[in-house]
Short mmCIF file of C-alpha atoms in Angstrom, two decimals:
data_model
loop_
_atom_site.label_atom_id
_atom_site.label_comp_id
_atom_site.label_asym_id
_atom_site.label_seq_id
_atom_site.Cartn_x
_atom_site.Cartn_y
_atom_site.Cartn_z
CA UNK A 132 4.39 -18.47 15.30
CA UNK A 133 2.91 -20.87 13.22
CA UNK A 134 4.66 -21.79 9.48
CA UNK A 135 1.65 -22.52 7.29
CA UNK A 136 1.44 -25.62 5.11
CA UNK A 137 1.01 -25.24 1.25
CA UNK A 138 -2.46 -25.86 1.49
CA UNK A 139 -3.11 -24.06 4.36
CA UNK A 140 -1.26 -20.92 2.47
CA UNK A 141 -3.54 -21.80 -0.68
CA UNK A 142 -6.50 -21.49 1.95
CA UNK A 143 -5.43 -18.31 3.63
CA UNK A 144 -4.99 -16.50 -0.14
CA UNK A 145 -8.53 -17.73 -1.31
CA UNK A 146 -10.57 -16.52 1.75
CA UNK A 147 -8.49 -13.01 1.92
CA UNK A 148 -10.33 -12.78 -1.31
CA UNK A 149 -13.51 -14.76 -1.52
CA UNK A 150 -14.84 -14.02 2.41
CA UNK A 151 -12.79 -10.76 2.68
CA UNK A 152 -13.25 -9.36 -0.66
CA UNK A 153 -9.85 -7.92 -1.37
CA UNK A 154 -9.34 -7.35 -4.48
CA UNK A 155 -6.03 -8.80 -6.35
CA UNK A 156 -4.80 -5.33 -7.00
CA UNK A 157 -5.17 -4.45 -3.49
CA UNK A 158 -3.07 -7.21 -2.13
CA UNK A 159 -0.17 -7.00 -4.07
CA UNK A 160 0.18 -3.89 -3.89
CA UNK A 161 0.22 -3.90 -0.15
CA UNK A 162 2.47 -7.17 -0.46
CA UNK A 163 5.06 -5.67 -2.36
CA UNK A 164 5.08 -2.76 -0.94
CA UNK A 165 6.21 -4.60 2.24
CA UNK A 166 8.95 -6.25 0.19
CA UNK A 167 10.04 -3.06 -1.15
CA UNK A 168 10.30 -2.14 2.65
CA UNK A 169 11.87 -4.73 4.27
CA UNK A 170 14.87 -5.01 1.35
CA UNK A 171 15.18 -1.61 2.22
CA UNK A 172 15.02 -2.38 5.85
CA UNK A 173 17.69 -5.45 4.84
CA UNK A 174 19.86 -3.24 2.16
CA UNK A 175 21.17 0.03 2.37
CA UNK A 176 22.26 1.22 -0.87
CA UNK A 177 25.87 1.30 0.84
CA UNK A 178 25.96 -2.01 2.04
CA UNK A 179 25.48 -3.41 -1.72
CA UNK A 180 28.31 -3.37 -3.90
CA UNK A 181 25.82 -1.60 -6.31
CA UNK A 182 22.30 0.03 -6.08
CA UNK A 183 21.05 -1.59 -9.06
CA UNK A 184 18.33 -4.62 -8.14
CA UNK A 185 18.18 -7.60 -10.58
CA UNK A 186 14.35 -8.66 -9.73
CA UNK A 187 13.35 -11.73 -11.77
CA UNK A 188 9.81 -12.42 -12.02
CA UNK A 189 7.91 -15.24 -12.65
CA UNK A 190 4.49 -16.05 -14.55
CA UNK A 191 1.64 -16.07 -11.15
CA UNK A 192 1.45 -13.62 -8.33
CA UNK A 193 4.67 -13.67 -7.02
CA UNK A 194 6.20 -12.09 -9.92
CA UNK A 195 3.20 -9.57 -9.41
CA UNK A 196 4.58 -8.94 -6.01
CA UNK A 197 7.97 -8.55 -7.90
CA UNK A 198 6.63 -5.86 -10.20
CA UNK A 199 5.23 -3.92 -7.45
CA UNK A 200 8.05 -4.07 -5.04
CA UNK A 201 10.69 -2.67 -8.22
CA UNK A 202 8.36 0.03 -8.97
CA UNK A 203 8.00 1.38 -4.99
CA UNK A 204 12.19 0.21 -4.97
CA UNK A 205 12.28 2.73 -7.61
CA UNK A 206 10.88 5.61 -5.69
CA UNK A 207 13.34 4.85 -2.94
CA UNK A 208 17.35 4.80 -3.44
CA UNK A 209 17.22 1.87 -5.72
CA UNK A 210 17.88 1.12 -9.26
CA UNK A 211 15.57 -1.79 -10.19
CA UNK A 212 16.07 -4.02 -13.59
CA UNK A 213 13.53 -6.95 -14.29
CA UNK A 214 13.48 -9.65 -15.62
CA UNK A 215 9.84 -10.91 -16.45
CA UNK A 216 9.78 -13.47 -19.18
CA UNK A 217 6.59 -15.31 -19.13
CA UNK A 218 3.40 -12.80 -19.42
CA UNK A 219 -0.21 -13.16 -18.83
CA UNK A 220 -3.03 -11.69 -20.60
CA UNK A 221 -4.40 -10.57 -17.27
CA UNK A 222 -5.19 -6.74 -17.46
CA UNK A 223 -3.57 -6.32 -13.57
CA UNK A 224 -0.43 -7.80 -14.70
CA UNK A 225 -0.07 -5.81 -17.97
CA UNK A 226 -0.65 -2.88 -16.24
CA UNK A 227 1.89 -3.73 -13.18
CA UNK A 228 4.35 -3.50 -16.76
CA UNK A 229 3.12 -0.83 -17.73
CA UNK A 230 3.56 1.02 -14.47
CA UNK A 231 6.88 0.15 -14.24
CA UNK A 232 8.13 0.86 -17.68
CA UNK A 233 6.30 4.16 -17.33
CA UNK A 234 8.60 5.10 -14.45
CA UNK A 235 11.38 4.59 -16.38
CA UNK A 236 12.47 0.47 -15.06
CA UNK A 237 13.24 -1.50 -17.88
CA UNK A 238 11.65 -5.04 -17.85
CA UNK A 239 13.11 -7.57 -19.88
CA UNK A 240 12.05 -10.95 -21.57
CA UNK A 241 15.96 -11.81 -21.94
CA UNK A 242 17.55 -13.80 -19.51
CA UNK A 243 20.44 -11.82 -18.41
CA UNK A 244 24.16 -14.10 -18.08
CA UNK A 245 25.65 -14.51 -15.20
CA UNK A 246 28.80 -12.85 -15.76
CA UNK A 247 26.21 -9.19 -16.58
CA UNK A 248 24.05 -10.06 -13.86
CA UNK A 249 28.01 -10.38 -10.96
CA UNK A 250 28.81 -7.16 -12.78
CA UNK A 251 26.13 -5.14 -12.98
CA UNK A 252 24.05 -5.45 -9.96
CA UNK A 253 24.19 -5.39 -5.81
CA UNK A 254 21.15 -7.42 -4.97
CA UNK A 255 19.29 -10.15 -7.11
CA UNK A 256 15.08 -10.53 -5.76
CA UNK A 257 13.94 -13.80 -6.43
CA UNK A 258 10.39 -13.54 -6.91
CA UNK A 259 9.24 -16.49 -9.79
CA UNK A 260 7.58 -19.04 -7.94
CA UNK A 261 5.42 -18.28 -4.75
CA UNK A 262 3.18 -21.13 -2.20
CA UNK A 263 1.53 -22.35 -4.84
CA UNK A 264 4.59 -23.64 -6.26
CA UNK A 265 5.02 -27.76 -7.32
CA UNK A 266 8.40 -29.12 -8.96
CA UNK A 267 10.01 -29.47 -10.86
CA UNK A 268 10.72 -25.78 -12.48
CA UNK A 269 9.51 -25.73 -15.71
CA UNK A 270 12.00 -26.05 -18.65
CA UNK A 271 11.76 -22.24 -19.72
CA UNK A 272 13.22 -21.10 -16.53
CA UNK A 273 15.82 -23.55 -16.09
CA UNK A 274 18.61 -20.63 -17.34
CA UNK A 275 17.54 -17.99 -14.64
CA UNK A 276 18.03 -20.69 -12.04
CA UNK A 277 20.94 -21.39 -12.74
CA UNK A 278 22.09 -17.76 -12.74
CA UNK A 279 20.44 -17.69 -9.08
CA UNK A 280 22.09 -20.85 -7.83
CA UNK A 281 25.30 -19.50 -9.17
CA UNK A 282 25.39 -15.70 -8.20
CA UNK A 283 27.57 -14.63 -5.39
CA UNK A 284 25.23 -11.58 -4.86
CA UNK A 285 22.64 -11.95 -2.03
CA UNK A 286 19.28 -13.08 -2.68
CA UNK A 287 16.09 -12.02 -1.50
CA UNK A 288 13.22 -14.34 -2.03
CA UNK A 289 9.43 -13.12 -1.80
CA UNK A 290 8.03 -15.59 -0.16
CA UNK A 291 9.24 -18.52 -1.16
CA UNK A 292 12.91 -19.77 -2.52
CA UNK A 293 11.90 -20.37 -5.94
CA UNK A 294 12.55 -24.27 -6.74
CA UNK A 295 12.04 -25.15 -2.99
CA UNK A 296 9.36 -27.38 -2.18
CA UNK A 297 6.96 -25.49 0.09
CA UNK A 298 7.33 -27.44 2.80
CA UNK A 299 10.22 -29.72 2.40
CA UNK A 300 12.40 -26.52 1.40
CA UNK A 301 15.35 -27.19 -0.29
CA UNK A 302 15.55 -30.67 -2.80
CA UNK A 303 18.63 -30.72 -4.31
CA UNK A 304 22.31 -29.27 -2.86
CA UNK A 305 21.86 -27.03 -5.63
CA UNK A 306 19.11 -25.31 -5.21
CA UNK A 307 19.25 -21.48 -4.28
CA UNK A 308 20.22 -20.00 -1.16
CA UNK A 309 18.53 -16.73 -0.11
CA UNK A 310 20.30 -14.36 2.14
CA UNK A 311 17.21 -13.12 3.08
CA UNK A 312 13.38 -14.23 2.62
CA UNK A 313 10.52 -12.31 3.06
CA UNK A 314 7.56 -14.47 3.93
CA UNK A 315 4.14 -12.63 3.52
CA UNK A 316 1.27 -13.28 5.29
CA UNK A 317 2.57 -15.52 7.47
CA UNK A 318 5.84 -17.98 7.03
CA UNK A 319 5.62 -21.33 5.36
CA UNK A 320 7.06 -24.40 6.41
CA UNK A 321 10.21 -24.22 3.81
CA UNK A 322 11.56 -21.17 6.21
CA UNK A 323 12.31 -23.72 8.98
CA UNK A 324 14.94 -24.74 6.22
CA UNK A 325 16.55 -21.60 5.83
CA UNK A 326 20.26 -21.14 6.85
CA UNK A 327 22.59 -17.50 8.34
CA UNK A 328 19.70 -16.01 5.88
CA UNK A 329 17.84 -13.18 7.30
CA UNK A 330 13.76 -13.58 7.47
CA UNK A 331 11.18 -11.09 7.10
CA UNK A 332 7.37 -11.06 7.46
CA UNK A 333 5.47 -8.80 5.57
CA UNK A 334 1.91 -8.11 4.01
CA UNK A 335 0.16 -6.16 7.49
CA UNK A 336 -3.04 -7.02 6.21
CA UNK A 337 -3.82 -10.04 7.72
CA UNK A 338 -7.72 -9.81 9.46
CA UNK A 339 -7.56 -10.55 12.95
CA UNK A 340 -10.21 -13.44 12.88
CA UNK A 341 -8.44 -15.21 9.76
CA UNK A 342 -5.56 -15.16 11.87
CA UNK A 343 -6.98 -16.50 14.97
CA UNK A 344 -8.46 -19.16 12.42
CA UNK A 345 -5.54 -20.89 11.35
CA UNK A 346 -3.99 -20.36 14.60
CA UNK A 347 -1.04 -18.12 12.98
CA UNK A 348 0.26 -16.74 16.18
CA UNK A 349 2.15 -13.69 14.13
CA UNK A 350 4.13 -11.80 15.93
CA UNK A 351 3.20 -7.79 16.44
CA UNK A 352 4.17 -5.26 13.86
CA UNK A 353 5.74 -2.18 15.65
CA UNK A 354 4.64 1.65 14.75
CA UNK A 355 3.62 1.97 11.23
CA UNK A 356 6.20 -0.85 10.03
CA UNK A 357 4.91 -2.88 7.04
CA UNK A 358 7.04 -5.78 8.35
CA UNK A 359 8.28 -7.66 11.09
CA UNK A 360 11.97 -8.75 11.39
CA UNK A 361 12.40 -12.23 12.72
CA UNK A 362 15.58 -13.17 12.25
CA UNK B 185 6.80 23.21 -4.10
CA UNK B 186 3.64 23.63 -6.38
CA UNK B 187 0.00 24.06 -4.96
CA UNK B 188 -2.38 22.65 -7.94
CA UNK B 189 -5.56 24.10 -9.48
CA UNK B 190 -8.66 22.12 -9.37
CA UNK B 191 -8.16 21.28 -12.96
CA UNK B 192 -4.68 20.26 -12.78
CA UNK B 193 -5.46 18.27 -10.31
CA UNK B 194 -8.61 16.53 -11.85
CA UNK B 195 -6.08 15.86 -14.98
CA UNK B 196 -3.56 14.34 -12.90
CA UNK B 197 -5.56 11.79 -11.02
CA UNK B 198 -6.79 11.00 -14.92
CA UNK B 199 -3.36 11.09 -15.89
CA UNK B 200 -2.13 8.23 -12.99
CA UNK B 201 -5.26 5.91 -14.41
CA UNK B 202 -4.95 6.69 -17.93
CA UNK B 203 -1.95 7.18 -18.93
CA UNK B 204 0.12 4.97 -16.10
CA UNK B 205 -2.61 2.50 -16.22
CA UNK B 206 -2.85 2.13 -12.45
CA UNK B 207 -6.23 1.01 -10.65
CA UNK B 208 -8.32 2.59 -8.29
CA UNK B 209 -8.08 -0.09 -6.02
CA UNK B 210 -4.25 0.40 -6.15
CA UNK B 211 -4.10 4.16 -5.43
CA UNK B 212 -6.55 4.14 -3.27
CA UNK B 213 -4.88 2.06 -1.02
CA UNK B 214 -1.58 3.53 -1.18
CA UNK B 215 -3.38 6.53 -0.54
CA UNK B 216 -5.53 5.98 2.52
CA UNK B 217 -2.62 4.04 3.83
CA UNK B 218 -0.45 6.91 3.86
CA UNK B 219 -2.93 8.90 5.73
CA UNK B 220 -3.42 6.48 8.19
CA UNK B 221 0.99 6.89 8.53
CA UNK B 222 0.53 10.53 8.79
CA UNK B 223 -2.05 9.88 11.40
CA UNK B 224 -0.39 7.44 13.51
CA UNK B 225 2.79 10.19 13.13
CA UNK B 226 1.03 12.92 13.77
CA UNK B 227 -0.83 11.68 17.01
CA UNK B 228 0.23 9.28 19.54
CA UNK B 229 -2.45 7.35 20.82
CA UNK B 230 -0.90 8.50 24.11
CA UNK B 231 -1.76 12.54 23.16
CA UNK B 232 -4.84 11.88 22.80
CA UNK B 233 -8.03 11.70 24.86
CA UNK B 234 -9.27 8.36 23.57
CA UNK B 235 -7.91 6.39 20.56
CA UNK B 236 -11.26 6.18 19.44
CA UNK B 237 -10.97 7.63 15.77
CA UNK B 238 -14.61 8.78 13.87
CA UNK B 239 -13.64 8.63 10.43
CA UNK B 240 -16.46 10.58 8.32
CA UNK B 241 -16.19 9.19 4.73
CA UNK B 242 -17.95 10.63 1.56
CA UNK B 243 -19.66 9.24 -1.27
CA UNK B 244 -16.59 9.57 -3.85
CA UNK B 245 -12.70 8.82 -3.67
CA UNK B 246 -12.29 11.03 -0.87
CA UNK B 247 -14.37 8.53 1.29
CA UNK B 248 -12.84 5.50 -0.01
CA UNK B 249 -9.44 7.03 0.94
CA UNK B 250 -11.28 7.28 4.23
CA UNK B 251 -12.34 3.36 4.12
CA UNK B 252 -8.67 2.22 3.61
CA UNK B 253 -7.22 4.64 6.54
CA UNK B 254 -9.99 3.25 9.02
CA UNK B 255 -8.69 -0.51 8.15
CA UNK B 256 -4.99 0.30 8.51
CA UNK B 257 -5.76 2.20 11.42
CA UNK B 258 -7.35 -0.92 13.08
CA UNK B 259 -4.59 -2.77 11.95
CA UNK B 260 -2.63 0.10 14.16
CA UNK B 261 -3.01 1.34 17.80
CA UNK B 262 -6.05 3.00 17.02
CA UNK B 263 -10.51 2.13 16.77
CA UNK B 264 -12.15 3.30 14.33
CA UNK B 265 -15.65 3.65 14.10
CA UNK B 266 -16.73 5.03 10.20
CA UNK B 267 -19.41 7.11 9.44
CA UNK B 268 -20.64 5.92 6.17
CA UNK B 269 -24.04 7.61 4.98
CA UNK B 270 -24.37 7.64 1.34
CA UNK B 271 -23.23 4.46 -0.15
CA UNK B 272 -22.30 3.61 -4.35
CA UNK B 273 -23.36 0.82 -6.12
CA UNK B 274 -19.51 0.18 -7.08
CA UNK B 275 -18.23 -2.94 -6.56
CA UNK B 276 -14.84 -1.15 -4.98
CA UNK B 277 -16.76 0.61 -2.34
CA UNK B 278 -18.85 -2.01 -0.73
CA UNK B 279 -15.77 -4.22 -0.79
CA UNK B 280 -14.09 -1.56 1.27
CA UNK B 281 -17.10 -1.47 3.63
CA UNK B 282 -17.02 -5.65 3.64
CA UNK B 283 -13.24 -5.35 4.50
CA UNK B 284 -13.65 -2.90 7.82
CA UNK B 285 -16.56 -4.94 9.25
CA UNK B 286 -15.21 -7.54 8.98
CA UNK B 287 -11.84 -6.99 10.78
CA UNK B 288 -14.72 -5.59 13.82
CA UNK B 289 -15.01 -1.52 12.31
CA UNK B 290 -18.61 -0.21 12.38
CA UNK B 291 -19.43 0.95 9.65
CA UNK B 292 -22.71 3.18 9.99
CA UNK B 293 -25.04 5.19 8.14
CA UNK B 294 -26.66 7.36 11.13
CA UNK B 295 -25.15 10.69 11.34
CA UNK B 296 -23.29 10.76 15.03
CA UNK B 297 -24.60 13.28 17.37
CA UNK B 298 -22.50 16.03 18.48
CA UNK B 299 -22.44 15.19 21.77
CA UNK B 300 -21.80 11.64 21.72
CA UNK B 301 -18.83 12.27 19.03
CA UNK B 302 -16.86 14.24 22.28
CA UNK B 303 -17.58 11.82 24.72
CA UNK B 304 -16.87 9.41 22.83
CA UNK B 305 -13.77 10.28 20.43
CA UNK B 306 -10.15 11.09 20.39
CA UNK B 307 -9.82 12.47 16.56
CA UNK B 308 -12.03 13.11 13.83
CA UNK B 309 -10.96 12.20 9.99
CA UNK B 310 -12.78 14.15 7.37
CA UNK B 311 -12.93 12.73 4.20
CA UNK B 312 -16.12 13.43 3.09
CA UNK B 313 -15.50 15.63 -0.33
CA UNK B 314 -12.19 15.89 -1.97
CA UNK B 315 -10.25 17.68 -5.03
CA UNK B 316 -13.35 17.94 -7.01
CA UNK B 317 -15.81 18.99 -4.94
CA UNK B 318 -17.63 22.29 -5.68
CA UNK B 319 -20.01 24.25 -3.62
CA UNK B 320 -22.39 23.88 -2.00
CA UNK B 321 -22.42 21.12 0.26
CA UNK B 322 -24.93 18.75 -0.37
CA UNK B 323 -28.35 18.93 2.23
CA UNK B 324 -27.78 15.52 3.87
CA UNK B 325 -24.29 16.11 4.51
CA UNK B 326 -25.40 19.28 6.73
CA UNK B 327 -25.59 17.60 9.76
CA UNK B 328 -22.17 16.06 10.16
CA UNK B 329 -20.69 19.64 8.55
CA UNK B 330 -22.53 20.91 11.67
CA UNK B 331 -20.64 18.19 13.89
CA UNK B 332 -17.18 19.15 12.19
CA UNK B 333 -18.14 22.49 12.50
CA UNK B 334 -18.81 22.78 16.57
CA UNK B 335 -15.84 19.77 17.45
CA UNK B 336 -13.66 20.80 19.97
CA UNK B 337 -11.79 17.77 18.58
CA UNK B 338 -8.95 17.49 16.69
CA UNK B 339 -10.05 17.02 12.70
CA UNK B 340 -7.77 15.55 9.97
CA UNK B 341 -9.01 16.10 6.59
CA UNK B 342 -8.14 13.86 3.50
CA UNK B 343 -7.03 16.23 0.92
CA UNK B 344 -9.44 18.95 1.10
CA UNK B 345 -10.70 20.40 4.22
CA UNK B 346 -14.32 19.46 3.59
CA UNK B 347 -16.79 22.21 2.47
CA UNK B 348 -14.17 24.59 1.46
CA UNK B 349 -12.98 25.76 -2.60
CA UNK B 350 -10.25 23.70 -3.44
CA UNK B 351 -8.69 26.82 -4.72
CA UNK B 352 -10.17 29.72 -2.03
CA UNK B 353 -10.10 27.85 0.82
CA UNK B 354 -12.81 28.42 3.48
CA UNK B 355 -15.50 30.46 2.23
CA UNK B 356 -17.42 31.28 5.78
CA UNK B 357 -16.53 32.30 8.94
CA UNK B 358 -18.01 28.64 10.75
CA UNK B 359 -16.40 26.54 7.80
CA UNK B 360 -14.05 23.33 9.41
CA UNK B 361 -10.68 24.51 10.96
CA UNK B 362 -8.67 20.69 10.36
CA UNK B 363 -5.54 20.56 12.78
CA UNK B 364 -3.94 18.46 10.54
CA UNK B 365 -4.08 18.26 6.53
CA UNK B 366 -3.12 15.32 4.66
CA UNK B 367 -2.77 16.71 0.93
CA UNK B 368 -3.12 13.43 -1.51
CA UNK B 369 0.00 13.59 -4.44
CA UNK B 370 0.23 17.14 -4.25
CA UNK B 371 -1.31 20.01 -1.93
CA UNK B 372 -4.01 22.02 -3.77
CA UNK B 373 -4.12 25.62 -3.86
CA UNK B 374 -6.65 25.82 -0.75
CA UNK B 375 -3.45 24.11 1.32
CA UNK B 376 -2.34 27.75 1.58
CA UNK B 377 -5.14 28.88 3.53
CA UNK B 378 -4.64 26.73 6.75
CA UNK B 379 -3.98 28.44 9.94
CA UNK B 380 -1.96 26.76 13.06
CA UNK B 381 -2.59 23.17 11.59
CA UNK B 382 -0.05 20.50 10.44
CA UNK B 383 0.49 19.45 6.93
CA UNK B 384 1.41 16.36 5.55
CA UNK B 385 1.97 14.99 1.85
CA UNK B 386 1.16 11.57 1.02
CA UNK B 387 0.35 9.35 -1.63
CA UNK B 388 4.36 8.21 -2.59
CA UNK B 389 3.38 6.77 -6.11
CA UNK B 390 3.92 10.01 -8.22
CA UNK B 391 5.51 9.04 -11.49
CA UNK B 392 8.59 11.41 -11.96
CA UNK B 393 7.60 11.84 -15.40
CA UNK B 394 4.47 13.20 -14.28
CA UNK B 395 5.86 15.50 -11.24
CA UNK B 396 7.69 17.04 -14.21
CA UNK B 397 4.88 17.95 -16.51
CA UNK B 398 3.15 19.49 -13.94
CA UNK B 399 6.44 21.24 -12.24
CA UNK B 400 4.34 19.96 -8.90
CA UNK B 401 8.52 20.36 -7.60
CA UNK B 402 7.37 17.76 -4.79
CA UNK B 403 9.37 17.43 -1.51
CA UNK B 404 11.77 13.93 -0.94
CA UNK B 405 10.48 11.56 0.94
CA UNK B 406 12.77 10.62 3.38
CA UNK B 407 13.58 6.67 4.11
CA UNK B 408 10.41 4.20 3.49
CA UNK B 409 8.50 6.86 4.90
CA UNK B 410 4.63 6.87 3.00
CA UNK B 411 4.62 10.54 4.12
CA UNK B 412 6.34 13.96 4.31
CA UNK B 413 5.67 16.08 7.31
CA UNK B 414 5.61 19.48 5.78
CA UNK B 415 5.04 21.89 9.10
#
């Protein structure tokens, strides 16, 4: 299996939508609806200290993915909270919101302390920066890093460990350290840096030709799974 | 649990875009990817003849449903081939169409001919006319009624066995007998007229707010599962 570089990953995304014509909407909601699967796959509620997700969201398309996968964790056995500070003025994303406060998650522009977040919640999803990422992280999001790099609870990134370089992975001894990361699409070159973390690949939407293009290799989904389990 | 009205369930589809602010493109897909779940649960590739599917789609909702189940299919153990005849000018529809030809579906507007659909085919997926449709079928959709009529094929309909009242059920003696329902949200009343056929719900994106106001009193789904086998 191939791990895509970040411009190779910025190439993917912008001929899934220019040549293939899927619509925004229609990927993310297939996207994190794989997340929502595979933390489900990852987590049973009994295995987490608490059913209660922490899912922090950032300003682009990975916290879109976030959105999706609380609201789809929400019609499973899960008990999402999220925290989505920056918004857009994009109708998709205000909607994704709205969705989700509709069905009764609350999302938050407050960045929750540490001690709440050890006390409250099982599982923290990490989904503020996605491929398209470039350091440093800006200012404003400095506090819910540091609650990341801090927690004890796992941490499942979409994608991409937010404050990793894309390809380098991890810059600092600080920086977070997923216990599980779901890679959609296809895996970047960060995940070679991952370590004991579990690794998922998701989004089963992938066109057999654009696949063949950039040489991806993925490996088979089974049945009517929405991801694979690599490690 | 609660077989809907035509009405009630024209106001709840208006409901899940007006009120919870969700997109066609979003419900659509989770919608025709959980009949393409219920599909690949409900036959084995194995059980049948040829895993050659003929997937009959409509000019409305119904047939996108049908446009999204033929690409996850592909994406599956099955090959579709889509039956396409009467085409929108809405930007959501021919993107559909783009997406299946280009991961290899046919997409075609030339009604199939009876005989070539049982040489050729394993299972037939109606989803020509869903929850609103009234009486009486349109004149160019006679001749592939006529093909769904005389199948000795298995038939999956989308929602609403095609040509019957959503609420009566079949209204002739030579209307389509489906061996397998998928019922979108919620089964409508005409649900209670099939005879030796499987049932599945689908479409796991019901707000419980709104399951509530309309007492639909659905069944759990069990696991990640995007379906519930009902008999």
């Amino acid at each position: 299996m191939k791990y895509l570089n970040q411009q190779e990953a910025i190439s993917v995304d912008e001929e899934l939508f220019n040549e293939y014509k899927f619509s925004v909407d229609q990927l993310m909601e297939l996207a994190g609806l794989s997340c929502a699967h595979a933390i489900a796959d990852a987590y049973s509620p009994d295995s987490l200290r608490s059913n209660k997700v922490l899912i922090c969201c950032g300003p682009g398309n990975n916290g879109g993915d976030g959105l999706v996968a609380a609201r789809h964790l929400s019609l499973m056995s899960f008990v999402p909270y999220v925290y989505y500070p920056k918004r857009t003025d994009k109708q998709l994303f205000k909607n994704l919101q709205h969705q989700a406060e509709s069905m009764g998650i609350t999302v938050s522009v407050d960045c929750p302390a540490g001690e709440w977040v050890e006390a409250e919640f099982g599982l923290i999803v990490d989904a503020l920066f996605g491929f398209s990422f470039k350091p440093p992280v800006r200012e404003s999001f400095r506090p819910i890093m540091e609650v990341l790099q801090k927690t004890k609870l796992p941490i499942v990134s979409v994608d991409i460990p937010s404050g990793w370089d894309v390809e380098l992975g991890p810059q600092t001894d600080c920086d977070i350290k997923p216990d599980c990361l779901i890679s959609l699409t296809a895996p970047k070159l960060c995940a070679k840096h991952l370590v004991n973390a579990k690794h998922y690949l998701g989004g089963r939407f992938v066109p057999g030709k654009l696949e063949e293009k950039y040489a991806m290799n993925l490996p088979a989904y089974k049945g009517r799974d929405l991801f694979v389990k690599l490690c």
